[in-house]
C-alpha cells in the first residue's frame, strides 16, 4: 500500500464502502464469475487507480462504478504480481501485513 493511501484504506468510510460493495456483488470475484467460476473475492479493486491527485475525489474512491471485487489471483494478474505483497483486511476490518492471513472467525 502506498504511503499516501494508508489513511484512506483504514478510514471508516472506506471500510463501509468496501463491505457494501462486497455484499452487492455477493462476495464473488467478478472476473472469475464472468468466466463461469465461483471464487470468493478478496480485494475491492479501483479500476481507475487511486493517486495523490485523486484520492480526495469520491467519484474515484467511493463510486461503485469504479470498483471491482477480485480474488487474489485476478488482482495479482491486474498488477502483474506473483506473490502477495499487499496489505489486506482481516474479517474484523483491521489491517494485515503482506502475507498474513486472517484466522477463520477472527
PDB file of C-alpha atoms in Angstrom, residues 1 5 8-11 13-31 39-50 58-76 78-79 81 84 86-90 93 95:
ATOM      1  CA  UNK A   1       0.000   0.000   0.000  1.00  0.00           C
ATOM      2  CA  UNK A   5      -3.224   5.873   0.724  1.00  0.00           C
ATOM      3  CA  UNK A   8      -7.829   6.297   3.152  1.00  0.00           C
ATOM      4  CA  UNK A   9      -7.750   2.491   3.333  1.00  0.00           C
ATOM      5  CA  UNK A  10      -8.039   2.495   7.139  1.00  0.00           C
ATOM      6  CA  UNK A  11     -10.899   5.030   7.194  1.00  0.00           C
ATOM      7  CA  UNK A  13     -15.814   5.466   5.125  1.00  0.00           C
ATOM      8  CA  UNK A  14     -13.724   3.057   3.027  1.00  0.00           C
ATOM      9  CA  UNK A  15     -14.443   0.091   5.294  1.00  0.00           C
ATOM     10  CA  UNK A  16     -18.202   0.725   4.967  1.00  0.00           C
ATOM     11  CA  UNK A  17     -17.981   1.242   1.202  1.00  0.00           C
ATOM     12  CA  UNK A  18     -15.858  -1.890   0.797  1.00  0.00           C
ATOM     13  CA  UNK A  19     -18.279  -4.038   2.800  1.00  0.00           C
ATOM     14  CA  UNK A  20     -21.323  -2.642   0.975  1.00  0.00           C
ATOM     15  CA  UNK A  21     -19.706  -3.346  -2.395  1.00  0.00           C
ATOM     16  CA  UNK A  22     -18.750  -6.907  -1.428  1.00  0.00           C
ATOM     17  CA  UNK A  23     -22.337  -7.535  -0.348  1.00  0.00           C
ATOM     18  CA  UNK A  24     -23.680  -6.004  -3.562  1.00  0.00           C
ATOM     19  CA  UNK A  25     -21.698  -8.437  -5.739  1.00  0.00           C
ATOM     20  CA  UNK A  26     -22.401 -11.378  -3.414  1.00  0.00           C
ATOM     21  CA  UNK A  27     -18.759 -11.754  -2.351  1.00  0.00           C
ATOM     22  CA  UNK A  28     -17.597 -13.366  -5.589  1.00  0.00           C
ATOM     23  CA  UNK A  29     -14.686 -12.385  -7.812  1.00  0.00           C
ATOM     24  CA  UNK A  30     -16.334 -10.572 -10.686  1.00  0.00           C
ATOM     25  CA  UNK A  31     -13.833 -11.707 -13.318  1.00  0.00           C
ATOM     26  CA  UNK A  39     -14.338 -17.835  -6.428  1.00  0.00           C
ATOM     27  CA  UNK A  40     -14.568 -15.660  -3.297  1.00  0.00           C
ATOM     28  CA  UNK A  41     -13.379 -12.109  -3.859  1.00  0.00           C
ATOM     29  CA  UNK A  42     -10.707 -10.675  -1.561  1.00  0.00           C
ATOM     30  CA  UNK A  43      -9.710  -7.273  -2.962  1.00  0.00           C
ATOM     31  CA  UNK A  44     -12.031  -4.388  -3.782  1.00  0.00           C
ATOM     32  CA  UNK A  45     -10.044  -3.003  -6.686  1.00  0.00           C
ATOM     33  CA  UNK A  46     -10.237   0.559  -8.010  1.00  0.00           C
ATOM     34  CA  UNK A  47     -10.485   0.351 -11.801  1.00  0.00           C
ATOM     35  CA  UNK A  48      -9.146   3.881 -12.079  1.00  0.00           C
ATOM     36  CA  UNK A  49      -6.245   3.681  -9.671  1.00  0.00           C
ATOM     37  CA  UNK A  50      -6.018   5.995  -6.686  1.00  0.00           C
ATOM     38  CA  UNK A  58     -15.271  10.440  -4.030  1.00  0.00           C
ATOM     39  CA  UNK A  59     -16.152   9.685  -7.676  1.00  0.00           C
ATOM     40  CA  UNK A  60     -12.855   7.783  -7.839  1.00  0.00           C
ATOM     41  CA  UNK A  61     -12.541   6.433  -4.316  1.00  0.00           C
ATOM     42  CA  UNK A  62     -16.127   5.530  -3.351  1.00  0.00           C
ATOM     43  CA  UNK A  63     -18.149   5.180  -6.560  1.00  0.00           C
ATOM     44  CA  UNK A  64     -19.314   1.613  -7.143  1.00  0.00           C
ATOM     45  CA  UNK A  65     -18.813   2.187 -10.870  1.00  0.00           C
ATOM     46  CA  UNK A  66     -15.061   2.429 -10.206  1.00  0.00           C
ATOM     47  CA  UNK A  67     -14.905  -0.684  -8.005  1.00  0.00           C
ATOM     48  CA  UNK A  68     -14.462  -4.351  -8.835  1.00  0.00           C
ATOM     49  CA  UNK A  69     -14.242  -7.303  -6.434  1.00  0.00           C
ATOM     50  CA  UNK A  70     -11.355  -9.585  -7.362  1.00  0.00           C
ATOM     51  CA  UNK A  71      -9.767 -12.736  -5.974  1.00  0.00           C
ATOM     52  CA  UNK A  72      -6.038 -12.576  -5.180  1.00  0.00           C
ATOM     53  CA  UNK A  73      -5.135 -14.274  -8.479  1.00  0.00           C
ATOM     54  CA  UNK A  74      -7.119 -11.851 -10.627  1.00  0.00           C
ATOM     55  CA  UNK A  75      -5.833  -8.866  -8.688  1.00  0.00           C
ATOM     56  CA  UNK A  76      -2.250 -10.073  -9.000  1.00  0.00           C
ATOM     57  CA  UNK A  78      -4.148  -6.968 -12.921  1.00  0.00           C
ATOM     58  CA  UNK A  79      -0.994  -5.625 -11.313  1.00  0.00           C
ATOM     59  CA  UNK A  81       2.390  -9.509  -9.355  1.00  0.00           C
ATOM     60  CA  UNK A  84       1.234 -11.319  -2.135  1.00  0.00           C
ATOM     61  CA  UNK A  86      -0.298  -6.228  -0.385  1.00  0.00           C
ATOM     62  CA  UNK A  87      -1.762  -5.281   2.914  1.00  0.00           C
ATOM     63  CA  UNK A  88      -5.143  -6.955   3.345  1.00  0.00           C
ATOM     64  CA  UNK A  89      -8.026  -6.707   5.786  1.00  0.00           C
ATOM     65  CA  UNK A  90      -8.995  -9.191   8.488  1.00  0.00           C
ATOM     66  CA  UNK A  93     -11.610  -4.803   9.389  1.00  0.00           C
ATOM     67  CA  UNK A  95      -5.160  -4.121   8.554  1.00  0.00           C
TER      68      UNK A  95
END
